[in-house]
XYZ file of C-alpha atoms in Angstrom:
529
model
C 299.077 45.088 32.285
C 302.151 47.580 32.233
C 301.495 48.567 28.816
C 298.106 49.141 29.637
C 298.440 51.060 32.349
C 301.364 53.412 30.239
C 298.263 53.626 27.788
C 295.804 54.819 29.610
C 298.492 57.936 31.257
C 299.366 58.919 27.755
C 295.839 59.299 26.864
C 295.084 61.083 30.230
C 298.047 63.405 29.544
C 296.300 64.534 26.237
C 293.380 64.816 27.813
C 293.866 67.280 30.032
C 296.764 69.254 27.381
C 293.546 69.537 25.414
C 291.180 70.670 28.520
C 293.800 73.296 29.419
C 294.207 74.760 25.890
C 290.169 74.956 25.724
C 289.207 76.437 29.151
C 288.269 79.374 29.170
C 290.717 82.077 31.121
C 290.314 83.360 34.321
C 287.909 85.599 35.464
C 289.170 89.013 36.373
C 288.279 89.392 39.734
C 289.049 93.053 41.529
C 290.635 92.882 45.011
C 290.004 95.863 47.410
C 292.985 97.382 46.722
C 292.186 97.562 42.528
C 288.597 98.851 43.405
C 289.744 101.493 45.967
C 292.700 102.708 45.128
C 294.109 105.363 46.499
C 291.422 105.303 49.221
C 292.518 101.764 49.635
C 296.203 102.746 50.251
C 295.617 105.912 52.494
C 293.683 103.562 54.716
C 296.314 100.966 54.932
C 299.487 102.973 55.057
C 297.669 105.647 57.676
C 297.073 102.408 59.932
C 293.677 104.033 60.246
C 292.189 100.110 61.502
C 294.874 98.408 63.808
C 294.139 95.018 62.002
C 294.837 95.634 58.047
C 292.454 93.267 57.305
C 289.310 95.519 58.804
C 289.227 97.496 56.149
C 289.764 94.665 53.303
C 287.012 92.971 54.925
C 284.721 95.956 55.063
C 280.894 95.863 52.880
C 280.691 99.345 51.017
C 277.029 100.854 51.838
C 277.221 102.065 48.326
C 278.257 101.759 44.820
C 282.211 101.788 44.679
C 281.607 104.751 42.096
C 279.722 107.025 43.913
C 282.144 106.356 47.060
C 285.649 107.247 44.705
C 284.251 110.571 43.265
C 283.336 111.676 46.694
C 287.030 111.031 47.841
C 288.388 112.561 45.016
C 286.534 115.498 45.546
C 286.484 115.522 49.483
C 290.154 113.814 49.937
C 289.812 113.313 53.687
C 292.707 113.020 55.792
C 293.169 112.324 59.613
C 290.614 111.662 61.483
C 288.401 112.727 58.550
C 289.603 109.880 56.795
C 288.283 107.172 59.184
C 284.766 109.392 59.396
C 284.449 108.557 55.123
C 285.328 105.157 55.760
C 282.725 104.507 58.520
C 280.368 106.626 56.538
C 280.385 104.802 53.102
C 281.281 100.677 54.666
C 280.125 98.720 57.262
C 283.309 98.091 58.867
C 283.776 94.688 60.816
C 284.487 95.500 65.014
C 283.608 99.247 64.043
C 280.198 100.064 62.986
C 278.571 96.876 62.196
C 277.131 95.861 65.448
C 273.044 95.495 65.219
C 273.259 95.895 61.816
C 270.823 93.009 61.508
C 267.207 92.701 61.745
C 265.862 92.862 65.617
C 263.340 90.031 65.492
C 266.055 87.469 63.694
C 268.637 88.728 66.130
C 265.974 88.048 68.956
C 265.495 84.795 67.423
C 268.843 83.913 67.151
C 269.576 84.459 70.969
C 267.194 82.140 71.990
C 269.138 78.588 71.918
C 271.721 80.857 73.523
C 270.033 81.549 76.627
C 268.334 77.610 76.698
C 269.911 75.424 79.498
C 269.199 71.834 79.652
C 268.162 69.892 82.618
C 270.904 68.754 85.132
C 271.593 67.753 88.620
C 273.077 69.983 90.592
C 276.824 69.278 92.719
C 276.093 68.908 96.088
C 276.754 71.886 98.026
C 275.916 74.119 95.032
C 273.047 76.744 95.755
C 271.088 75.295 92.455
C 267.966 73.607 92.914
C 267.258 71.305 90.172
C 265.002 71.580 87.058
C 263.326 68.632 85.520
C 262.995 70.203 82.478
C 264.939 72.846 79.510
C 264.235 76.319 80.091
C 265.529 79.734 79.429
C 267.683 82.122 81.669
C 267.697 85.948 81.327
C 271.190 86.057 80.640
C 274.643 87.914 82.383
C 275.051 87.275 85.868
C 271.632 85.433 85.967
C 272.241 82.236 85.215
C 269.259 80.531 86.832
C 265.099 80.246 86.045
C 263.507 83.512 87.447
C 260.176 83.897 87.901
C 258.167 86.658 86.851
C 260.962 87.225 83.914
C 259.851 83.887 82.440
C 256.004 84.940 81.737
C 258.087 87.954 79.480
C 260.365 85.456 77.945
C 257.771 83.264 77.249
C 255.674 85.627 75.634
C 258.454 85.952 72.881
C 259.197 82.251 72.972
C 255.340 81.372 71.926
C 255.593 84.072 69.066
C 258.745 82.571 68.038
C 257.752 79.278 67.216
C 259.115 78.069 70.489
C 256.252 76.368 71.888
C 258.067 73.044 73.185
C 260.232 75.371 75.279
C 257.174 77.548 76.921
C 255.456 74.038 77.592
C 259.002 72.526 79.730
C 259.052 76.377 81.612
C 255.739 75.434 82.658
C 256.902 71.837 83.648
C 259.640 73.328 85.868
C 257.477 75.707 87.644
C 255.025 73.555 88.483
C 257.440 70.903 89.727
C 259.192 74.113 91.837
C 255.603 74.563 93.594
C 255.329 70.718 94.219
C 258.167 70.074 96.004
C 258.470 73.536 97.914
C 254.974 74.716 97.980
C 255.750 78.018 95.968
C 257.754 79.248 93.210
C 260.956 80.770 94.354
C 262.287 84.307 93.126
C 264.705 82.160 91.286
C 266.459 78.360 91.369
C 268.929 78.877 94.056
C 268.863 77.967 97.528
C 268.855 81.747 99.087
C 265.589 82.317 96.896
C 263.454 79.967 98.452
C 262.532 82.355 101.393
C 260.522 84.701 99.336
C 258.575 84.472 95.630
C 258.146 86.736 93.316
C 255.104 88.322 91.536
C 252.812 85.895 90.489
C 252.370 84.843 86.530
C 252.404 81.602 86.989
C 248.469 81.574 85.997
C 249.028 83.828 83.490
C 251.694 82.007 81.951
C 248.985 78.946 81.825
C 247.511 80.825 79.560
C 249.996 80.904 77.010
C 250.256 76.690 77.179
C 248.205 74.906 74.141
C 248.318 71.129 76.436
C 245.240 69.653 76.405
C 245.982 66.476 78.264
C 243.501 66.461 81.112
C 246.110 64.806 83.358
C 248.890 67.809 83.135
C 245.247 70.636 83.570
C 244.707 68.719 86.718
C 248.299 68.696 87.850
C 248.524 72.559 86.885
C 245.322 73.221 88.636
C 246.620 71.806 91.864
C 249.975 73.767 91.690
C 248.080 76.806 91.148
C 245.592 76.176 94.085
C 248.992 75.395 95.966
C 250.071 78.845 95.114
C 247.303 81.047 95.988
C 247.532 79.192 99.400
C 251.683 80.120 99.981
C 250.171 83.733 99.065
C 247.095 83.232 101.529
C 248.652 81.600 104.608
C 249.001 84.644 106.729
C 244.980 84.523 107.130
C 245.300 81.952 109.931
C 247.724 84.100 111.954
C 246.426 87.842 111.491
C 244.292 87.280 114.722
C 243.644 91.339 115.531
C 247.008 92.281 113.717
C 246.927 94.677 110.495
C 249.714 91.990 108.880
C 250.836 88.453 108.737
C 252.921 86.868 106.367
C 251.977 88.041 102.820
C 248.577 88.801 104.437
C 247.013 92.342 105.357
C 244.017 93.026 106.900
C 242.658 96.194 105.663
C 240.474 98.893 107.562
C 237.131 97.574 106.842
C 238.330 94.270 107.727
C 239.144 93.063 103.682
C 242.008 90.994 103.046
C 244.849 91.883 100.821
C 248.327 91.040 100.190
C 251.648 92.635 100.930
C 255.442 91.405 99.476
C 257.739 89.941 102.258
C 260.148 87.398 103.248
C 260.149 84.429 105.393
C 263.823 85.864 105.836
C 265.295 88.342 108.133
C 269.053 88.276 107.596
C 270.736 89.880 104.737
C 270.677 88.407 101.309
C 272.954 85.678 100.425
C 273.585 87.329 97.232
C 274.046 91.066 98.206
C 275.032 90.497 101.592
C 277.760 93.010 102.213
C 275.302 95.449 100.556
C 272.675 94.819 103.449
C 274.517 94.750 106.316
C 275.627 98.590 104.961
C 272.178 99.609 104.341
C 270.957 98.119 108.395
C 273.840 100.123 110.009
C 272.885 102.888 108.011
C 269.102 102.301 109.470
C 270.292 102.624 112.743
C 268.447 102.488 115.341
C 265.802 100.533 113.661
C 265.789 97.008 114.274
C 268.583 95.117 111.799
C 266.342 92.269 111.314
C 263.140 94.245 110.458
C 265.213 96.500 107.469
C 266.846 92.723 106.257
C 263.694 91.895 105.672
C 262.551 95.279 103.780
C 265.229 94.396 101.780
C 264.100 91.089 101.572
C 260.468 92.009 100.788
C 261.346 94.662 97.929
C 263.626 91.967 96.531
C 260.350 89.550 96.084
C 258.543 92.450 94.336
C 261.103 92.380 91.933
C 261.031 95.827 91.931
C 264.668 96.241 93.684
C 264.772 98.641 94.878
C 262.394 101.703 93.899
C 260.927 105.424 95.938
C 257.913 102.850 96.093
C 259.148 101.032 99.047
C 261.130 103.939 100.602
C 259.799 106.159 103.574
C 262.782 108.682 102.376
C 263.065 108.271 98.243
C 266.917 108.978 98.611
C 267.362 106.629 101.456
C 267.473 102.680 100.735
C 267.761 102.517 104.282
C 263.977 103.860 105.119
C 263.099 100.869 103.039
C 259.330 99.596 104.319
C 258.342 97.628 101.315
C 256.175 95.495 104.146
C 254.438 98.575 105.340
C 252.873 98.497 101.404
C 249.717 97.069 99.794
C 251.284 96.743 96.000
C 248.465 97.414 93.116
C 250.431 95.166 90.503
C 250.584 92.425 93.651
C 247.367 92.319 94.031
C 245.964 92.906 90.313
C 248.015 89.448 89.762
C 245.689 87.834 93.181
C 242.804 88.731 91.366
C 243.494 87.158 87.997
C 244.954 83.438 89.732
C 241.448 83.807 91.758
C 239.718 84.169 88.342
C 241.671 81.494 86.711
C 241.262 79.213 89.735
C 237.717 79.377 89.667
C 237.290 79.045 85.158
C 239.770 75.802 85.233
C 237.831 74.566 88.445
C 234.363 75.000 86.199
C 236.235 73.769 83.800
C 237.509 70.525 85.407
C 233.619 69.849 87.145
C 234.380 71.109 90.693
C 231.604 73.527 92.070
C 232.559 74.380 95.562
C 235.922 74.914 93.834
C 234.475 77.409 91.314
C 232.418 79.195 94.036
C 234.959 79.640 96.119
C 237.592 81.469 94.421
C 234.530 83.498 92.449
C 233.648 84.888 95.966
C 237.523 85.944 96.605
C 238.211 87.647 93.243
C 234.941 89.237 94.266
C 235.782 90.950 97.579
C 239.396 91.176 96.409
C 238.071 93.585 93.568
C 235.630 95.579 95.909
C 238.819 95.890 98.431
C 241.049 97.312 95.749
C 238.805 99.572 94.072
C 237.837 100.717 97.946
C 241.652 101.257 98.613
C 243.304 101.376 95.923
C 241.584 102.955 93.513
C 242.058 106.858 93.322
C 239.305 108.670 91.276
C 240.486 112.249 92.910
C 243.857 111.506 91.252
C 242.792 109.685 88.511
C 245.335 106.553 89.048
C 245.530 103.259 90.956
C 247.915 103.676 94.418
C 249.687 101.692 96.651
C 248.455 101.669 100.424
C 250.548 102.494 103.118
C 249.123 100.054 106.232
C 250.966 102.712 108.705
C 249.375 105.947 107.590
C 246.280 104.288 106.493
C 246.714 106.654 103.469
C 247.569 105.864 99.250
C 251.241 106.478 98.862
C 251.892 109.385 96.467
C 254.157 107.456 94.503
C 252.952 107.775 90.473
C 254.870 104.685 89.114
C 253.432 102.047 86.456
C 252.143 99.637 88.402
C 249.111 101.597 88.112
C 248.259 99.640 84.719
C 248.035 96.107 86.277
C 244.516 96.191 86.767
C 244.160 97.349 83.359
C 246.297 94.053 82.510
C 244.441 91.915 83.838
C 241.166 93.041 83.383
C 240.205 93.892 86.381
C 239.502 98.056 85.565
C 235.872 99.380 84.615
C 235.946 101.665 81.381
C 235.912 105.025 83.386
C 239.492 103.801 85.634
C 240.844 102.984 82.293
C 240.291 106.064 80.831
C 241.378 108.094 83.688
C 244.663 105.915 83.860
C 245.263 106.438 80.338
C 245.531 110.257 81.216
C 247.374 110.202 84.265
C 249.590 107.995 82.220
C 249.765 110.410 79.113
C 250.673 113.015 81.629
C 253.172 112.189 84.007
C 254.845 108.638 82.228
C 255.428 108.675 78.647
C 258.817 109.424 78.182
C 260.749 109.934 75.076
C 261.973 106.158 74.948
C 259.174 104.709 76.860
C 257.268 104.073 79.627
C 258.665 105.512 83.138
C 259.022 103.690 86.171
C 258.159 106.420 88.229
C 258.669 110.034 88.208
C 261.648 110.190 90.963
C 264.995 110.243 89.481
C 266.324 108.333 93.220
C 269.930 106.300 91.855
C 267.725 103.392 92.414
C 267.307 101.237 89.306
C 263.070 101.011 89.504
C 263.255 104.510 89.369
C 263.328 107.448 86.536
C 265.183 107.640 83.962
C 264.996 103.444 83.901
C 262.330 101.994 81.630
C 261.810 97.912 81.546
C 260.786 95.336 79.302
C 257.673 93.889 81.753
C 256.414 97.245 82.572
C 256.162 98.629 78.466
C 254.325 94.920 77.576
C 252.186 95.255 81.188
C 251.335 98.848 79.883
C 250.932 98.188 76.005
C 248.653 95.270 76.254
C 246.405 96.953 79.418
C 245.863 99.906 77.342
C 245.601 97.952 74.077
C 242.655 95.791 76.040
C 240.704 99.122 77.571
C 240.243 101.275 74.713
C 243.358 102.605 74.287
C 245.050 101.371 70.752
C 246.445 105.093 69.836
C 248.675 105.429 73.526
C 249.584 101.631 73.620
C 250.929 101.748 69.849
C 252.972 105.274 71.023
C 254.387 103.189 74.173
C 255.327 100.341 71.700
C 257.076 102.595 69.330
C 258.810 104.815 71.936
C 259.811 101.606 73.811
C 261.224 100.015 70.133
C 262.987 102.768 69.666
C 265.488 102.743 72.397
C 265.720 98.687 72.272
C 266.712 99.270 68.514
C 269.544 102.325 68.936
C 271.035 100.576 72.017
C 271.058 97.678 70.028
C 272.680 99.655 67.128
C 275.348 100.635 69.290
C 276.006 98.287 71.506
C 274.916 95.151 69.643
C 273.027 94.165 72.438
C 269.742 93.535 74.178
C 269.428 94.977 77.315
C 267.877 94.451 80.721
C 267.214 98.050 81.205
C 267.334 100.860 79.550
C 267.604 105.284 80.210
C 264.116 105.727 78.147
C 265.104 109.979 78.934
C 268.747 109.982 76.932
C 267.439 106.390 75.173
C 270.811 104.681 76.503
C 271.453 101.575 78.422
C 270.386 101.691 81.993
C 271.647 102.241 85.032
C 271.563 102.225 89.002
C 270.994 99.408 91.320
C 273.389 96.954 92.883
C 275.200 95.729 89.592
C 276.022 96.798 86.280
C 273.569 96.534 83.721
C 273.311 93.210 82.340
C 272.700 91.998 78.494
C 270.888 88.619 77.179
C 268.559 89.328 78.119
C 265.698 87.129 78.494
C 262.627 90.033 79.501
C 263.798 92.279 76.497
C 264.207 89.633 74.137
C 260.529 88.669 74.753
C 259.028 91.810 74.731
C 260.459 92.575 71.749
C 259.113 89.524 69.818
C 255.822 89.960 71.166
C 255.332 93.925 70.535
C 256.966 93.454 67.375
C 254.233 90.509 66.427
C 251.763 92.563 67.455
C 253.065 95.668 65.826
C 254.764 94.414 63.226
C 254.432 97.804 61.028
C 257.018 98.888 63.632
C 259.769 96.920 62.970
C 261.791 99.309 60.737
C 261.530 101.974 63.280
C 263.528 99.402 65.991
C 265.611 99.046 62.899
C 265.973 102.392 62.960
C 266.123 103.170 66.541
C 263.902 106.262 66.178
C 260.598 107.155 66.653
């Protein structure tokens, strides 16, 4: 056994004397510094990266060639040195964030932004989710409500069905057991909503099981009724609740809160703004606060007596277009899924409501001498003269004859279309749902209304506009944003906090204009028009 086991080394020995003597040699391969040179060692000995392994890292946007001869020629120095070097390579930490393509990087964030189902600790402000769903990202790190029918818009184009289906699971549970869908899954949110996509966001579902359309169904009808309850106590009032009783006697709705305190979350904030209100009533500007806070429009001129005032807030004294637009299309989806599902009365019912709702809102809302829809103020009896873009909700949802469309489109043309967007409004206040801010809900409410009324040509320009400052803040920054300066084309600003990335609304958007659009995608590459 021994001498069989010396055999078999000797012969492995000559094996591999012969393998080495007919391998072939090395190939030559080039590091950095034989390719580069002397541009290689003026980098490295001028410390011109902190980290000399940045610039050994670094792609060249060229051939090596064509980036030598300039050198030679040019032989930068200094600061002029770095300038080549960021010029002719994509240089890791330096100039390589959103280098990449915005769709994959969209796509990409996703399973970032997913959080599973969990119980919550006891004594935590969560409220539980029975199902995955997706957060917008930063300090919100909770299910919010009207961000999700964005998000989900990008998560159905995305091949992310499974994840708009469970969104839809957890907000229908989140009506069940509290009888509305909270502005977002924490305890201090359950006093108010937010606006309402849920029945919109039914839309985007492809379940067919008859048992989870009947479920759905009742949630919505369980919905419209949290939105509807003030009927029963309006009794000669102009307002109760989310309820408003309008001048002919029509009912509309208003935002509020079943609230009157400051907000958990900025509470230091409100009890500044009340003292500041002095001496109105503390409790009746808490719940301003409160109210503007459910519009989700936090805080805009819209809701303020005094656009550079928070503290004239009144966002209760208001009768919101995009509020009610959104009324109109759960009555009209009420009524289809209640054909749909056999019940009559059902059917009738809610036909009749989205009837007189529209007749109320093109009596009150509706301004052909100004060629836009308006907001109502229930104190002045009067539209406000606020030109913001919640005008194009009733283009959205279809609820706009051809002639309103048309006459939005120019009032739009005219006083919102930015460089980088869509405007807010046309008040530059501090307040973040004000000029220069543009956001992700407003550009898709705007792109698809106009899109759906005759309007390809001004809904394309939005789209490309709107790309265009996601895709240079996202060159610079790396990020997606939750708002953005659509004047300078610059991350956003205002508001209560700093601007936040993720981000769940922008992320959506994106995926669905750019599905739509998708010619556009090299100009968000680019982040020009």
């Amino acid at each position: 056994m021994i001498r069989t086991l010396w055999r078999f080394a000797a012969l492995a020995s000559v094996a591999a004397m012969a393998s080495a003597q007919t391998a072939p040699s090395p190939i030559a391969v080039q590091s950095p510094a034989d390719v580069y040179g002397p541009l290689f060692r003026a980098v490295q000995q001028g410390h011109v990266f902190a980290d000399g392994k940045t610039f050994v890292d670094a792609v060249p946007k060229r051939s090596a060639e064509a980036i030598m001869a300039d050198y030679v020629r040019t032989k930068p120095a200094g600061p002029a040195l770095k300038a080549f070097v960021l010029a002719n390579f994509v240089v890791p930490g330096e100039n390589d964030r959103g280098s990449g393509d915005l769709r994959t990087h969209v796509r990409t964030l996703w399973p970032q932004l997913v959080r599973q189902s969990v119980a919550p600790i006891a004594g935590s402000s969560a409220l539980p989710l029975p199902a995955p769903y997706v957060v917008p990202g930063g300090r919100f790190r909770e299910i919010y409500y009207w961000d999700s029918y964005f998000t989900m818009l990008g998560l159905k184009v995305d091949g992310q069905q499974p994840l708009v289906e469970s969104m839809l699971d957890d907000f229908t549970s989140l009506i069940e057991r509290y009888g509305h869908i909270p502005n977002g899954t924490r305890t201090y949110y359950l006093s108010r909503s937010q606006p309402p996509y849920y029945a919109l966001m039914l839309d985007l579902s492809t379940n067919t099981d008859p048992a989870v359309a009947k479920r759905r169904l009742a949630a919505l009808r369980a919905e419209h009724a949290f939105w509807m309850k003030g009927t029963a106590c309006l009794d000669g009032k102009p307002a109760c609740l989310r309820v408003v009783r309008m001048p002919d006697g029509s009912v509309l709705n208003r935002y509020y809160d079943d609230r009157d305190t400051p907000r958990d979350e900025s509470y230091a904030e409100d009890v500044v703004t009340a003292a500041k209100a002095a001496p109105r009533p503390v409790a009746d500007t808490q719940r301003n606060l409160r109210a503007g806070a459910e519009s989700g429009w936090d805080f805009s001129s819209r809701w303020l007596r005094d656009p550079r005032s928070l503290a004239t807030v009144h966002t209760t004294d208001i009768v919101p277009v995009d509020l009610n637009s959104l009324l109109w299309a759960m009555e009209r989806r009420i009524a289809a899924r209640c054909q749909t599902g056999g019940d009559a009365p059902c059917a009738a019912t809610f036909t009749t409501l989205a009837a007189k709702r529209k007749t109320a809102i093109d009596r009150y809302l509706w301004q052909a001498t100004t060629a836009r829809y308006a907001d109502w103020d229930l104190l002045t009896r009067k539209p406000t003269a606020s030109i913001n873009a919640a005008m194009l909700h009733p283009l959205f949802v279809g609820l706009a004859s051809q002639a309103q469309a048309k006459a939005v489109a120019a009032t739009v043309r005219k006083s919102l279309v930015a460089e980088g967007g869509l405007r807010t409004t046309t008040l530059n206040t501090g307040q973040q749902w004000d000029e220069p801010n543009g956001w992700a809900p407003l550009q898709w409410v705007a792109i698809a209304g106009l899109a759906r009324n005759g309007e390809p040509a001004l809904a394309k320009d939005i789209a490309k506009r709107w790309l265009g400052t996601v895709g240079a803040a996202y060159a610079e920054t790396g990020k997606m944003l939750e708002k953005y300066n659509i004047e300078q084309r610059t991350p956003g600003g205002g508001g209560e906090y700093p601007v936040q990335d993720g981000f769940g609304w922008t992320n959506g958007v994106t995926s669905a204009i750019l599905n739509r659009y998708p010619d556009l995608a090299q100009k968000a590459k680019e982040g020009r028009r």
